[in-house]
Amino acid sequence: MNNHQNAIFHQITNFLKTPLALLGVDLKNFQFNKICHFANHSYLCKGLYLKKLK
């Protein structure tokens, strides 16, 4: 994962921590990063435009 993907992954992880903790799901053992490889599945990004940061 590159730095941008890591930042997004950590934001998603932090967002999901509380609701999943209430459900008893432990994110440390959850292989979430395996389903976050959008670069390998370009059809998931169809119509998605990203701004390049300067």
XYZ file of C-alpha atoms in Angstrom:
54
model
C 0.000 0.000 0.000
C 1.204 3.505 -0.701
C 0.938 6.383 1.783
C -2.391 7.591 0.386
C -3.915 4.124 0.693
C -2.547 3.807 4.235
C -4.138 7.135 5.218
C -7.511 6.070 3.813
C -7.246 2.667 5.488
C -6.550 4.252 8.889
C -9.450 6.706 8.474
C -11.818 3.853 7.635
C -10.447 1.764 10.494
C -10.895 4.593 12.989
C -14.418 5.248 11.700
C -15.403 1.588 12.117
C -13.737 0.903 15.478
C -16.583 1.954 17.774
C -19.517 0.307 15.956
C -17.550 -2.888 15.393
C -16.343 -2.930 18.995
C -19.979 -2.798 20.071
C -20.593 -5.825 17.855
C -17.563 -7.641 19.280
C -15.439 -7.503 16.114
C -11.690 -7.087 16.608
C -10.113 -5.108 13.746
C -6.622 -6.328 14.647
C -7.562 -9.795 13.428
C -9.691 -8.588 10.515
C -7.988 -8.638 7.121
C -9.661 -5.432 5.921
C -6.659 -4.355 3.869
C -7.152 -7.348 1.574
C -10.395 -5.867 0.249
C -9.060 -2.308 -0.105
C -6.874 -2.714 -3.161
C -8.822 -0.487 -5.537
C -5.781 -0.135 -7.818
C -6.158 -3.808 -8.748
C -9.840 -3.374 -9.588
C -10.165 -0.306 -11.804
C -13.880 -0.980 -12.409
C -14.516 -0.011 -8.764
C -13.145 3.475 -9.463
C -15.122 4.129 -12.654
C -16.357 7.710 -12.514
C -14.179 8.503 -9.494
C -11.976 11.549 -9.919
C -9.133 12.240 -7.533
C -7.469 15.626 -7.145
C -3.713 15.561 -7.122
C -2.353 17.275 -4.020
C 0.468 19.739 -4.558
